[in-house]
Amino acid sequence: AGSLYDFMAFRRRPRASGSSDVVEAVLRAKNDKRVLELLLPYAAEDGRLKEIVRRLEENLFGTGNNKIDKKEIVRILEEILPEESD
């Protein structure tokens, strides 16, 4: 059976004005579902994000109780996303 990531892997990533919009949204996210929605478009770009997506899916759709570190997510996003230009 395929995962939600497999389904979303080919979905076009939304245009972002820079990393700050996504980072802010991750930090404000109230639950794993929202974090998963934010990370899916970027998971194919980085193996660490792909693993976090897998753990989020396990939490939401399986029996997982994985701790998700938003600060780690933010560090990864800041590495892979272009900085905002003024």
Coordinates of N, CA and C in Angstrom, one line a residue:
A1 N 0.8 -1.2 0.0 CA 0.0 0.0 0.0 C 0.9 1.2 0.0
G2 N 0.5 2.2 -0.8 CA 1.3 3.4 -0.9 C 0.9 4.4 0.2
S3 N 1.8 5.3 0.5 CA 1.6 6.2 1.6 C 1.1 7.5 0.9
L4 N 0.6 8.4 1.8 CA 0.1 9.7 1.3 C 1.3 10.4 0.6
Y5 N 2.5 10.2 1.1 CA 3.7 10.9 0.5 C 3.8 10.4 -1.0
D6 N 3.6 9.1 -1.2 CA 3.7 8.6 -2.6 C 2.7 9.4 -3.5
F7 N 1.5 9.6 -3.0 CA 0.4 10.2 -3.7 C 0.8 11.7 -4.0
M8 N 1.4 12.3 -3.0 CA 1.7 13.8 -3.1 C 3.0 14.1 -3.7
A9 N 3.9 13.1 -4.0 CA 5.2 13.3 -4.4 C 5.3 14.1 -5.7
F10 N 4.3 13.9 -6.5 CA 4.4 14.6 -7.8 C 3.6 15.9 -7.8
R11 N 3.0 16.2 -6.7 CA 2.2 17.5 -6.6 C 3.2 18.6 -6.7
R12 N 2.8 19.6 -7.5 CA 3.7 20.7 -7.7 C 3.8 21.5 -6.4
R13 N 5.0 21.9 -6.0 CA 5.3 22.7 -4.8 C 4.8 24.1 -5.1
P14 N 4.1 24.6 -4.1 CA 3.6 26.0 -4.3 C 4.8 27.0 -4.3
R15 N 4.6 28.1 -5.0 CA 5.6 29.1 -5.1 C 5.6 29.8 -3.7
A16 N 6.8 30.0 -3.2 CA 6.9 30.6 -1.9 C 7.8 31.9 -2.2
S17 N 7.5 32.9 -1.4 CA 8.3 34.1 -1.5 C 9.7 33.9 -0.8
G18 N 9.8 32.8 -0.1 CA 11.1 32.5 0.6 C 10.8 31.5 1.7
S19 N 11.8 31.2 2.4 CA 11.6 30.2 3.5 C 10.8 30.7 4.6
S20 N 10.7 32.0 4.8 CA 10.0 32.5 6.0 C 8.6 32.1 6.1
D21 N 7.8 32.1 5.0 CA 6.4 31.8 5.0 C 6.2 30.4 5.5
V22 N 6.9 29.4 5.0 CA 6.7 28.0 5.3 C 7.2 27.8 6.8
V23 N 8.3 28.4 7.1 CA 8.9 28.3 8.5 C 7.9 28.8 9.5
E24 N 7.3 30.0 9.2 CA 6.3 30.6 10.1 C 5.1 29.6 10.3
A25 N 4.6 29.1 9.2 CA 3.5 28.2 9.2 C 3.8 26.9 10.0
V26 N 5.0 26.4 9.8 CA 5.3 25.2 10.6 C 5.3 25.5 12.1
L27 N 5.9 26.7 12.5 CA 6.0 27.0 13.9 C 4.6 27.3 14.5
R28 N 3.7 27.8 13.6 CA 2.3 28.1 14.1 C 1.4 26.8 14.1
A29 N 1.8 25.8 13.4 CA 1.0 24.6 13.2 C 0.6 24.0 14.6
K30 N -0.7 23.7 14.7 CA -1.2 23.3 16.0 C -1.2 21.7 16.1
N31 N -1.1 21.0 15.0 CA -1.1 19.6 15.1 C -0.3 18.9 13.9
D32 N -0.1 17.6 14.1 CA 0.7 16.9 13.1 C 0.1 17.0 11.7
K33 N -1.2 17.0 11.6 CA -1.9 17.0 10.3 C -1.4 18.3 9.5
R34 N -1.4 19.4 10.2 CA -1.0 20.7 9.5 C 0.4 20.6 9.1
V35 N 1.3 20.1 10.0 CA 2.7 20.0 9.7 C 2.9 19.1 8.5
L36 N 2.2 18.0 8.4 CA 2.3 17.1 7.3 C 1.9 17.8 6.0
E37 N 0.8 18.6 6.0 CA 0.3 19.3 4.8 C 1.4 20.3 4.4
L38 N 2.1 20.9 5.3 CA 3.1 21.9 4.9 C 4.4 21.2 4.4
L39 N 4.7 20.1 4.9 CA 5.9 19.4 4.5 C 5.8 18.6 3.2
L40 N 4.7 18.1 2.9 CA 4.5 17.2 1.7 C 5.2 17.7 0.4
P41 N 4.9 19.0 0.1 CA 5.5 19.5 -1.2 C 7.1 19.5 -1.2
Y42 N 7.7 19.4 0.0 CA 9.1 19.6 0.1 C 9.8 18.2 0.4
A43 N 9.1 17.2 0.7 CA 9.7 15.9 1.2 C 10.6 15.3 0.2
A44 N 10.3 15.4 -1.1 CA 11.1 14.8 -2.1 C 12.5 15.4 -2.2
E45 N 12.6 16.6 -1.7 CA 13.9 17.4 -1.9 C 14.9 17.0 -0.8
D46 N 14.5 16.4 0.3 CA 15.4 16.2 1.4 C 15.0 14.9 2.1
G47 N 16.0 14.0 2.3 CA 15.7 12.7 2.9 C 15.3 12.9 4.4
R48 N 15.8 13.9 5.1 CA 15.4 14.2 6.5 C 13.9 14.5 6.5
L49 N 13.5 15.4 5.6 CA 12.0 15.8 5.6 C 11.2 14.6 5.2
K50 N 11.7 13.7 4.3 CA 10.9 12.5 3.9 C 10.7 11.6 5.2
E51 N 11.7 11.5 6.0 CA 11.6 10.7 7.2 C 10.6 11.3 8.2
I52 N 10.7 12.6 8.3 CA 9.7 13.3 9.2 C 8.3 13.1 8.7
V53 N 8.1 13.2 7.4 CA 6.8 12.9 6.8 C 6.3 11.5 7.1
R54 N 7.2 10.6 7.0 CA 6.9 9.2 7.3 C 6.4 9.0 8.8
R55 N 7.1 9.7 9.7 CA 6.8 9.6 11.1 C 5.4 10.3 11.4
L56 N 5.2 11.5 10.7 CA 3.9 12.1 10.8 C 2.8 11.3 10.3
E57 N 3.0 10.6 9.2 CA 2.0 9.7 8.7 C 1.7 8.6 9.6
E58 N 2.7 8.0 10.2 CA 2.6 7.0 11.2 C 1.8 7.5 12.4
N59 N 2.0 8.7 12.9 CA 1.2 9.3 14.0 C -0.2 9.4 13.6
L60 N -0.5 9.9 12.4 CA -1.8 10.2 12.0 C -2.6 9.0 11.5
F61 N -2.0 8.1 10.8 CA -2.7 7.0 10.1 C -2.4 5.6 10.7
G62 N -1.5 5.6 11.6 CA -1.1 4.3 12.2 C -1.2 4.4 13.7
T63 N -0.3 3.6 14.3 CA -0.3 3.6 15.8 C 0.9 4.3 16.4
G64 N 1.5 5.2 15.6 CA 2.7 5.9 16.0 C 2.5 6.9 17.0
N65 N 3.5 7.2 17.8 CA 3.4 8.2 18.8 C 4.8 8.9 18.8
N66 N 5.2 9.3 17.6 CA 6.5 9.9 17.4 C 6.6 11.3 17.8
K67 N 7.6 11.7 18.4 CA 7.9 13.1 18.8 C 8.4 13.8 17.5
I68 N 7.7 15.0 17.2 CA 8.1 15.8 16.0 C 8.7 17.1 16.5
D69 N 10.0 17.3 16.2 CA 10.7 18.5 16.6 C 10.6 19.6 15.5
K70 N 9.8 20.6 15.8 CA 9.6 21.7 14.9 C 10.8 22.5 14.6
K71 N 11.7 22.6 15.6 CA 13.0 23.3 15.4 C 13.8 22.6 14.4
E72 N 13.8 21.3 14.4 CA 14.6 20.5 13.5 C 14.0 20.7 12.1
I73 N 12.7 20.7 11.9 CA 12.1 21.0 10.7 C 12.5 22.4 10.1
V74 N 12.4 23.3 11.0 CA 12.8 24.7 10.6 C 14.2 24.8 10.1
R75 N 15.2 24.1 10.8 CA 16.6 24.1 10.4 C 16.7 23.5 9.0
I76 N 16.0 22.4 8.7 CA 16.1 21.8 7.4 C 15.5 22.7 6.3
L77 N 14.3 23.2 6.6 CA 13.7 24.1 5.6 C 14.6 25.3 5.3
E78 N 15.2 25.9 6.3 CA 16.1 27.0 6.1 C 17.3 26.6 5.2
E79 N 17.7 25.4 5.3 CA 18.8 24.9 4.5 C 18.4 24.7 3.0
I80 N 17.2 24.2 2.8 CA 16.9 23.8 1.4 C 16.1 24.9 0.7
L81 N 15.5 25.8 1.4 CA 14.7 26.8 0.7 C 15.5 28.1 0.5
P82 N 15.2 28.8 -0.6 CA 15.9 30.1 -0.9 C 15.4 31.1 0.2
E83 N 16.3 32.0 0.5 CA 16.0 33.0 1.4 C 15.1 34.1 0.7
E84 N 14.3 34.7 1.5 CA 13.4 35.8 0.9 C 14.2 36.9 0.5
S85 N 13.9 37.4 -0.7 CA 14.6 38.6 -1.2 C 13.7 39.9 -1.0
D86 N 14.4 40.9 -0.6 CA 13.6 42.2 -0.3 C 13.8 43.1 -1.5

